[in-house]
Amino acid sequence: MKILVTGGAGFIGGNFLHLMTKKYPQDEYVCLDSLTYAGNMETLEDLLGLPNFRFVKGDIRDRDFVDALFERERFDIVINFAAESHVDRSIENPAIFLETNVLGVQVLMDACRKWSVGRYHQVSTDEVYGDLPLERKDLLFHEDNPLKASSPYSASKASADLLVQAYHRTFGLNVTISRCSNNYGPYQFPEKLIPLMIQKARRGERLPVYGDGRNVRDWLHVADHCKAIDLVVRHGRSGEVYNVGGHNERSNLEVVRTILSALGREESQIAFVRDRPGHDRRYAICADKIEKELGWKPSHTFEEGIRETIDWNLSHSEWLRHVESGEYLRWIERYRKLEKEGNR
């Protein structure tokens, strides 16, 4: 099969490509990414020589470009990771989130319809459900919960989910949706909580924690998430939504304390800062559906996964340094030069 992975130079998409190009060497993977600030070609460097991998630079909002790509490649499956995904950035500039996360999805699905793509999969988030009260540990997000977005980011993802379901019902497009809890692991852009805190802790800097730090998230290792997506894409029922959770609820303060302890640092580095607007209190996923229908279960405990993630961040200081300095943005020019020389 020929599979298009959009947003594949990002955190989750990059991990997906690392895993799947090796698991399915008989399939061909095309990565489409516009290489915005969070798209990093260095994440894909080890894949560039593989016979079943190709990279294409482009924007899912560009209808003419996307249509020409689909006409040329004739994809069997499209998996959409491409998204603006940082809540704080969505508060500062909501427009780009709507353009990419909603209109970009429409462009992709229109191309899927036109060029008879076998399945379109939308990678979504548990944030579309809103939040849960801290004191009600019995409450979990289920696939049939109403959508109740809190931020421009989650509203854009909820809008995309509704659009995907509408294309299934109205046009008969073969679609699936997965909604995941907070991911962590290798190649995560260092503006996110876990890699940010690891870097600040190791440097002896202050660790900014929003509000009282009691906001709870269900933490899912990115490798477990990627394996779930693979199952849903290949075996999930058309038109269905599947929740993917890690069964690892931790408050932000617990996560930060775990990182400090692992690095032998003092909790005096923690600095509580003014909470962000509309900050959701608790996310918690019920993943019974994917576990019962597709046999998926997370393989990483949080204790194992966070230790691996800390070790990865400490051992990939050059990757992180290039991200923080902006050096990774120049990687695409080196890639183009290699491509011209035929050394891919």
Tab-separated table of C-alpha atoms in Angstrom:
chain	number	residue	atom	x	y	z
A	1	MET	CA	0.000	0.000	0.000
A	2	LYS	CA	0.956	3.627	-0.462
A	3	ILE	CA	0.292	5.673	2.660
A	4	LEU	CA	0.346	9.456	3.016
A	5	VAL	CA	1.363	10.697	6.463
A	6	THR	CA	0.749	14.422	6.859
A	7	GLY	CA	2.619	16.287	9.580
A	8	GLY	CA	5.181	13.502	9.636
A	9	ALA	CA	8.075	15.789	10.583
A	10	GLY	CA	6.354	16.591	13.860
A	11	PHE	CA	6.465	14.768	17.177
A	12	ILE	CA	3.790	12.068	16.868
A	13	GLY	CA	3.920	11.756	13.074
A	14	GLY	CA	7.696	11.375	13.168
A	15	ASN	CA	7.498	8.601	15.746
A	16	PHE	CA	4.786	6.905	13.676
A	17	LEU	CA	6.994	6.908	10.589
A	18	HIS	CA	10.003	5.563	12.505
A	19	LEU	CA	7.913	2.627	13.718
A	20	MET	CA	5.837	1.847	10.640
A	21	THR	CA	8.493	2.079	7.909
A	22	LYS	CA	10.280	-0.723	9.734
A	23	LYS	CA	7.178	-2.736	10.662
A	24	TYR	CA	5.798	-2.678	7.097
A	25	PRO	CA	8.780	-2.579	4.701
A	26	GLN	CA	6.466	-3.661	1.876
A	27	ASP	CA	4.400	-0.468	2.179
A	28	GLU	CA	5.433	2.910	0.803
A	29	TYR	CA	5.241	5.944	3.100
A	30	VAL	CA	5.087	9.494	1.780
A	31	CYS	CA	5.534	12.228	4.392
A	32	LEU	CA	3.917	15.585	3.650
A	33	ASP	CA	4.911	18.451	5.949
A	34	SER	CA	5.022	22.227	5.557
A	35	LEU	CA	7.903	22.439	8.065
A	36	THR	CA	6.478	25.155	10.267
A	37	TYR	CA	8.272	25.876	13.545
A	38	ALA	CA	7.471	22.424	15.023
A	39	GLY	CA	8.256	20.423	11.881
A	40	ASN	CA	11.822	19.177	11.995
A	41	MET	CA	13.598	17.322	9.203
A	42	GLU	CA	16.265	16.181	11.654
A	43	THR	CA	13.574	13.984	13.207
A	44	LEU	CA	13.363	12.106	9.888
A	45	GLU	CA	17.067	12.016	9.093
A	46	ASP	CA	17.414	8.270	9.735
A	47	LEU	CA	14.559	7.520	7.330
A	48	LEU	CA	15.797	9.380	4.272
A	49	GLY	CA	17.781	6.441	2.922
A	50	LEU	CA	14.969	3.904	3.271
A	51	PRO	CA	13.496	2.549	0.010
A	52	ASN	CA	9.927	2.825	1.332
A	53	PHE	CA	10.080	6.452	2.521
A	54	ARG	CA	9.886	9.795	0.721
A	55	PHE	CA	9.482	13.344	1.977
A	56	VAL	CA	7.426	16.053	0.247
A	57	LYS	CA	7.326	19.647	1.459
A	58	GLY	CA	3.894	21.211	1.175
A	59	ASP	CA	0.900	22.673	2.976
A	60	ILE	CA	-2.376	20.793	3.452
A	61	ARG	CA	-4.210	24.123	3.009
A	62	ASP	CA	-2.925	24.436	-0.565
A	63	ARG	CA	-5.736	22.815	-2.554
A	64	ASP	CA	-4.000	22.835	-5.947
A	65	PHE	CA	-0.812	21.349	-4.515
A	66	VAL	CA	-2.650	18.649	-2.573
A	67	ASP	CA	-4.803	17.719	-5.552
A	68	ALA	CA	-1.758	17.378	-7.814
A	69	LEU	CA	0.005	15.231	-5.201
A	70	PHE	CA	-2.966	12.875	-4.875
A	71	GLU	CA	-3.344	12.617	-8.647
A	72	ARG	CA	0.325	11.689	-9.007
A	73	GLU	CA	0.646	9.291	-6.081
A	74	ARG	CA	-2.805	7.604	-5.845
A	75	PHE	CA	-2.668	6.916	-2.124
A	76	ASP	CA	-4.434	3.957	-0.508
A	77	ILE	CA	-4.519	5.493	2.985
A	78	VAL	CA	-4.192	9.038	4.345
A	79	ILE	CA	-3.286	9.592	8.015
A	80	ASN	CA	-3.545	13.206	9.099
A	81	PHE	CA	-1.208	14.242	11.921
A	82	ALA	CA	-0.791	17.766	10.517
A	83	ALA	CA	-2.070	20.316	13.014
A	84	GLU	CA	-1.273	23.402	14.966
A	85	SER	CA	-1.326	21.927	18.457
A	86	HIS	CA	-0.067	24.257	21.184
A	87	VAL	CA	-2.842	25.688	23.374
A	88	ASP	CA	-0.891	28.798	24.385
A	89	ARG	CA	-0.182	29.637	20.741
A	90	SER	CA	-3.867	29.172	19.881
A	91	ILE	CA	-4.777	31.782	22.477
A	92	GLU	CA	-2.319	34.220	20.916
A	93	ASN	CA	-3.319	33.529	17.280
A	94	PRO	CA	-6.500	31.473	16.762
A	95	ALA	CA	-6.700	32.072	12.993
A	96	ILE	CA	-3.867	29.757	11.938
A	97	PHE	CA	-5.417	26.940	14.010
A	98	LEU	CA	-8.705	27.224	12.151
A	99	GLU	CA	-6.979	27.437	8.777
A	100	THR	CA	-4.789	24.353	9.283
A	101	ASN	CA	-6.878	22.203	11.610
A	102	VAL	CA	-10.241	22.710	9.874
A	103	LEU	CA	-9.787	23.970	6.327
A	104	GLY	CA	-6.703	21.799	5.806
A	105	VAL	CA	-8.743	18.745	6.802
A	106	GLN	CA	-11.415	19.687	4.282
A	107	VAL	CA	-8.804	19.950	1.528
A	108	LEU	CA	-7.442	16.497	2.378
A	109	MET	CA	-10.860	14.853	2.447
A	110	ASP	CA	-11.915	16.469	-0.810
A	111	ALA	CA	-8.790	14.986	-2.397
A	112	CYS	CA	-9.578	11.602	-0.833
A	113	ARG	CA	-13.026	11.701	-2.400
A	114	LYS	CA	-11.770	12.815	-5.800
A	115	TRP	CA	-8.976	10.268	-6.022
A	116	SER	CA	-10.763	7.316	-4.342
A	117	VAL	CA	-8.515	6.944	-1.299
A	118	GLY	CA	-9.391	3.785	0.633
A	119	ARG	CA	-9.327	5.313	4.110
A	120	TYR	CA	-8.843	8.702	5.729
A	121	HIS	CA	-7.769	8.742	9.383
A	122	GLN	CA	-7.978	11.848	11.561
A	123	VAL	CA	-5.626	12.063	14.559
A	124	SER	CA	-7.534	14.034	17.173
A	125	THR	CA	-7.279	14.768	20.905
A	126	ASP	CA	-9.147	14.224	24.159
A	127	GLU	CA	-9.237	18.007	24.554
A	128	VAL	CA	-12.323	18.108	22.318
A	129	TYR	CA	-14.337	16.779	25.295
A	130	GLY	CA	-13.529	19.758	27.527
A	131	ASP	CA	-12.515	18.840	31.069
A	132	LEU	CA	-13.623	16.848	34.107
A	133	PRO	CA	-13.822	17.928	37.760
A	134	LEU	CA	-10.810	16.980	39.873
A	135	GLU	CA	-12.995	15.516	42.627
A	136	ARG	CA	-14.864	13.083	40.311
A	137	LYS	CA	-12.293	10.356	39.662
A	138	ASP	CA	-15.106	8.091	38.473
A	139	LEU	CA	-15.752	10.229	35.406
A	140	LEU	CA	-13.940	9.448	32.147
A	141	PHE	CA	-14.176	10.610	28.530
A	142	HIS	CA	-16.115	8.188	26.318
A	143	GLU	CA	-16.411	8.308	22.546
A	144	ASP	CA	-20.083	9.338	22.710
A	145	ASN	CA	-19.490	12.248	25.092
A	146	PRO	CA	-20.588	15.637	23.707
A	147	LEU	CA	-17.790	17.837	22.431
A	148	LYS	CA	-17.117	20.812	24.707
A	149	ALA	CA	-13.934	22.570	23.643
A	150	SER	CA	-12.242	25.089	25.961
A	151	SER	CA	-9.526	26.685	23.785
A	152	PRO	CA	-9.228	27.800	20.160
A	153	TYR	CA	-6.974	24.766	19.639
A	154	SER	CA	-9.472	22.224	20.980
A	155	ALA	CA	-12.329	23.994	19.189
A	156	SER	CA	-10.471	23.646	15.885
A	157	LYS	CA	-9.881	19.932	16.501
A	158	ALA	CA	-13.518	19.392	17.499
A	159	SER	CA	-14.616	21.189	14.328
A	160	ALA	CA	-12.385	18.921	12.254
A	161	ASP	CA	-13.815	15.805	13.925
A	162	LEU	CA	-17.375	16.916	13.145
A	163	LEU	CA	-16.377	17.630	9.552
A	164	VAL	CA	-14.814	14.178	9.190
A	165	GLN	CA	-17.991	12.547	10.511
A	166	ALA	CA	-20.093	14.688	8.159
A	167	TYR	CA	-18.029	13.582	5.142
A	168	HIS	CA	-18.572	9.968	6.188
A	169	ARG	CA	-22.346	10.350	6.470
A	170	THR	CA	-22.917	12.697	3.520
A	171	PHE	CA	-20.388	11.396	1.001
A	172	GLY	CA	-19.709	7.873	2.264
A	173	LEU	CA	-16.008	8.588	2.773
A	174	ASN	CA	-14.276	5.752	4.621
A	175	VAL	CA	-12.974	7.482	7.766
A	176	THR	CA	-11.808	6.772	11.293
A	177	ILE	CA	-10.919	9.119	14.157
A	178	SER	CA	-8.650	8.532	17.146
A	179	ARG	CA	-8.678	10.805	20.208
A	180	CYS	CA	-5.624	10.507	22.393
A	181	SER	CA	-4.558	11.725	25.812
A	182	ASN	CA	-1.353	13.736	26.389
A	183	ASN	CA	1.602	12.205	24.544
A	184	TYR	CA	5.237	12.176	25.642
A	185	GLY	CA	8.421	10.538	24.370
A	186	PRO	CA	11.258	11.061	21.847
A	187	TYR	CA	11.370	14.014	19.438
A	188	GLN	CA	8.806	16.127	21.304
A	189	PHE	CA	9.170	19.846	20.617
A	190	PRO	CA	10.602	21.446	23.776
A	191	GLU	CA	7.760	23.937	24.280
A	192	LYS	CA	5.644	21.072	25.699
A	193	LEU	CA	5.548	20.358	29.443
A	194	ILE	CA	7.773	17.288	29.809
A	195	PRO	CA	10.696	18.177	27.489
A	196	LEU	CA	10.564	21.807	28.655
A	197	MET	CA	10.826	20.799	32.298
A	198	ILE	CA	13.603	18.296	31.598
A	199	GLN	CA	15.724	20.960	29.906
A	200	LYS	CA	15.095	23.605	32.547
A	201	ALA	CA	15.733	21.158	35.389
A	202	ARG	CA	19.052	19.943	34.003
A	203	ARG	CA	20.208	23.562	33.550
A	204	GLY	CA	19.242	24.536	37.078
A	205	GLU	CA	16.625	27.012	35.829
A	206	ARG	CA	13.231	27.810	37.331
A	207	LEU	CA	10.411	25.461	36.242
A	208	PRO	CA	7.229	27.470	35.515
A	209	VAL	CA	4.065	25.655	36.631
A	210	TYR	CA	0.665	27.130	35.768
A	211	GLY	CA	-1.684	28.007	38.636
A	212	ASP	CA	-1.627	25.522	41.522
A	213	GLY	CA	-0.199	22.679	39.384
A	214	ARG	CA	-3.121	20.391	40.208
A	215	ASN	CA	-4.354	20.110	36.609
A	216	VAL	CA	-4.483	16.396	35.774
A	217	ARG	CA	-3.628	14.747	32.465
A	218	ASP	CA	-3.641	11.119	31.333
A	219	TRP	CA	-0.131	10.509	29.966
A	220	LEU	CA	0.323	8.230	26.942
A	221	HIS	CA	3.696	7.184	25.573
A	222	VAL	CA	3.933	8.145	21.909
A	223	ALA	CA	4.921	4.615	20.822
A	224	ASP	CA	1.730	3.209	22.365
A	225	HIS	CA	-0.282	5.901	20.586
A	226	CYS	CA	1.316	5.076	17.227
A	227	LYS	CA	0.543	1.371	17.618
A	228	ALA	CA	-3.074	2.248	18.390
A	229	ILE	CA	-3.348	4.392	15.265
A	230	ASP	CA	-1.951	1.559	13.170
A	231	LEU	CA	-4.636	-0.799	14.509
A	232	VAL	CA	-7.442	1.687	13.949
A	233	VAL	CA	-6.329	2.507	10.397
A	234	ARG	CA	-6.035	-1.145	9.381
A	235	HIS	CA	-8.806	-2.780	11.414
A	236	GLY	CA	-11.085	-0.080	12.859
A	237	ARG	CA	-14.701	0.202	11.760
A	238	SER	CA	-15.486	2.896	9.222
A	239	GLY	CA	-17.034	6.024	10.680
A	240	GLU	CA	-15.999	5.180	14.238
A	241	VAL	CA	-14.150	7.156	16.902
A	242	TYR	CA	-11.608	5.385	19.136
A	243	ASN	CA	-10.267	6.852	22.380
A	244	VAL	CA	-6.608	6.088	23.144
A	245	GLY	CA	-5.484	6.610	26.747
A	246	GLY	CA	-2.455	5.681	28.785
A	247	HIS	CA	-4.142	4.899	32.123
A	248	ASN	CA	-1.519	7.155	33.711
A	249	GLU	CA	-3.240	10.128	35.347
A	250	ARG	CA	-0.804	12.587	36.915
A	251	SER	CA	-1.090	16.213	37.961
A	252	ASN	CA	1.281	18.655	36.298
A	253	LEU	CA	2.969	19.154	39.655
A	254	GLU	CA	3.496	15.388	40.058
A	255	VAL	CA	5.090	15.231	36.596
A	256	VAL	CA	7.445	18.105	37.385
A	257	ARG	CA	8.409	16.590	40.739
A	258	THR	CA	9.090	13.231	39.065
A	259	ILE	CA	11.461	14.898	36.590
A	260	LEU	CA	13.273	16.827	39.331
A	261	SER	CA	13.693	13.682	41.412
A	262	ALA	CA	15.018	11.656	38.449
A	263	LEU	CA	17.607	14.350	37.749
A	264	GLY	CA	18.572	14.784	41.397
A	265	ARG	CA	17.313	18.362	41.513
A	266	GLU	CA	15.530	20.263	44.271
A	267	GLU	CA	11.851	21.203	44.244
A	268	SER	CA	12.893	24.760	45.037
A	269	GLN	CA	13.336	25.136	41.252
A	270	ILE	CA	9.533	25.087	40.860
A	271	ALA	CA	8.004	28.512	40.215
A	272	PHE	CA	4.204	28.822	40.188
A	273	VAL	CA	3.023	31.308	37.549
A	274	ARG	CA	-0.307	32.875	36.624
A	275	ASP	CA	-2.660	30.305	35.127
A	276	ARG	CA	-3.479	30.458	31.431
A	277	PRO	CA	-7.048	31.426	30.376
A	278	GLY	CA	-9.578	28.572	30.276
A	279	HIS	CA	-7.096	26.004	31.629
A	280	ASP	CA	-8.822	22.589	31.736
A	281	ARG	CA	-8.618	20.878	35.129
A	282	ARG	CA	-8.647	17.164	34.324
A	283	TYR	CA	-8.543	14.876	31.291
A	284	ALA	CA	-9.158	11.141	31.659
A	285	ILE	CA	-9.779	8.675	28.825
A	286	CYS	CA	-11.832	5.505	28.784
A	287	ALA	CA	-10.112	3.291	26.208
A	288	ASP	CA	-12.384	0.246	26.602
A	289	LYS	CA	-13.589	0.393	22.996
A	290	ILE	CA	-10.188	0.082	21.322
A	291	GLU	CA	-9.088	-2.493	23.888
A	292	LYS	CA	-12.142	-4.714	23.329
A	293	GLU	CA	-12.509	-4.292	19.551
A	294	LEU	CA	-8.870	-4.180	18.462
A	295	GLY	CA	-6.956	-5.715	21.375
A	296	TRP	CA	-4.867	-2.617	22.063
A	297	LYS	CA	-3.371	-1.884	25.453
A	298	PRO	CA	-0.615	0.566	26.427
A	299	SER	CA	2.699	-1.159	27.088
A	300	HIS	CA	4.442	1.697	28.942
A	301	THR	CA	3.821	2.578	32.555
A	302	PHE	CA	4.428	6.228	33.309
A	303	GLU	CA	7.381	5.333	35.527
A	304	GLU	CA	9.082	3.432	32.696
A	305	GLY	CA	8.130	5.890	29.995
A	306	ILE	CA	9.233	9.035	31.796
A	307	ARG	CA	12.600	7.505	32.618
A	308	GLU	CA	13.106	6.550	28.962
A	309	THR	CA	12.032	10.041	27.890
A	310	ILE	CA	14.414	11.744	30.289
A	311	ASP	CA	17.258	9.519	29.083
A	312	TRP	CA	16.407	10.283	25.444
A	313	ASN	CA	16.408	14.032	26.065
A	314	LEU	CA	19.739	13.836	27.880
A	315	SER	CA	21.341	11.758	25.128
A	316	HIS	CA	20.038	13.883	22.233
A	317	SER	CA	21.396	17.240	23.278
A	318	GLU	CA	22.409	18.110	19.695
A	319	TRP	CA	18.865	17.569	18.369
A	320	LEU	CA	17.508	19.749	21.181
A	321	ARG	CA	20.193	22.392	20.702
A	322	HIS	CA	19.352	22.661	17.004
A	323	VAL	CA	15.645	23.018	17.815
A	324	GLU	CA	16.208	25.722	20.396
A	325	SER	CA	18.652	27.634	18.207
A	326	GLY	CA	16.564	27.340	15.042
A	327	GLU	CA	19.347	25.401	13.292
A	328	TYR	CA	16.882	22.653	12.355
A	329	LEU	CA	15.120	25.130	10.053
A	330	ARG	CA	18.186	25.072	7.826
A	331	TRP	CA	18.116	21.279	7.566
A	332	ILE	CA	15.638	21.404	4.696
A	333	GLU	CA	18.214	23.240	2.570
A	334	ARG	CA	20.751	20.500	3.233
A	335	TYR	CA	18.097	17.922	2.370
A	336	ARG	CA	17.357	19.613	-0.958
A	337	LYS	CA	21.044	19.623	-1.791
A	338	LEU	CA	21.320	15.905	-1.054
A	339	GLU	CA	18.220	15.267	-3.145
A	340	LYS	CA	19.716	17.068	-6.119
A	341	GLU	CA	22.933	15.117	-5.770
A	342	GLY	CA	21.011	11.858	-5.704
A	343	ASN	CA	22.283	10.862	-2.261
A	344	ARG	CA	18.954	10.356	-0.520
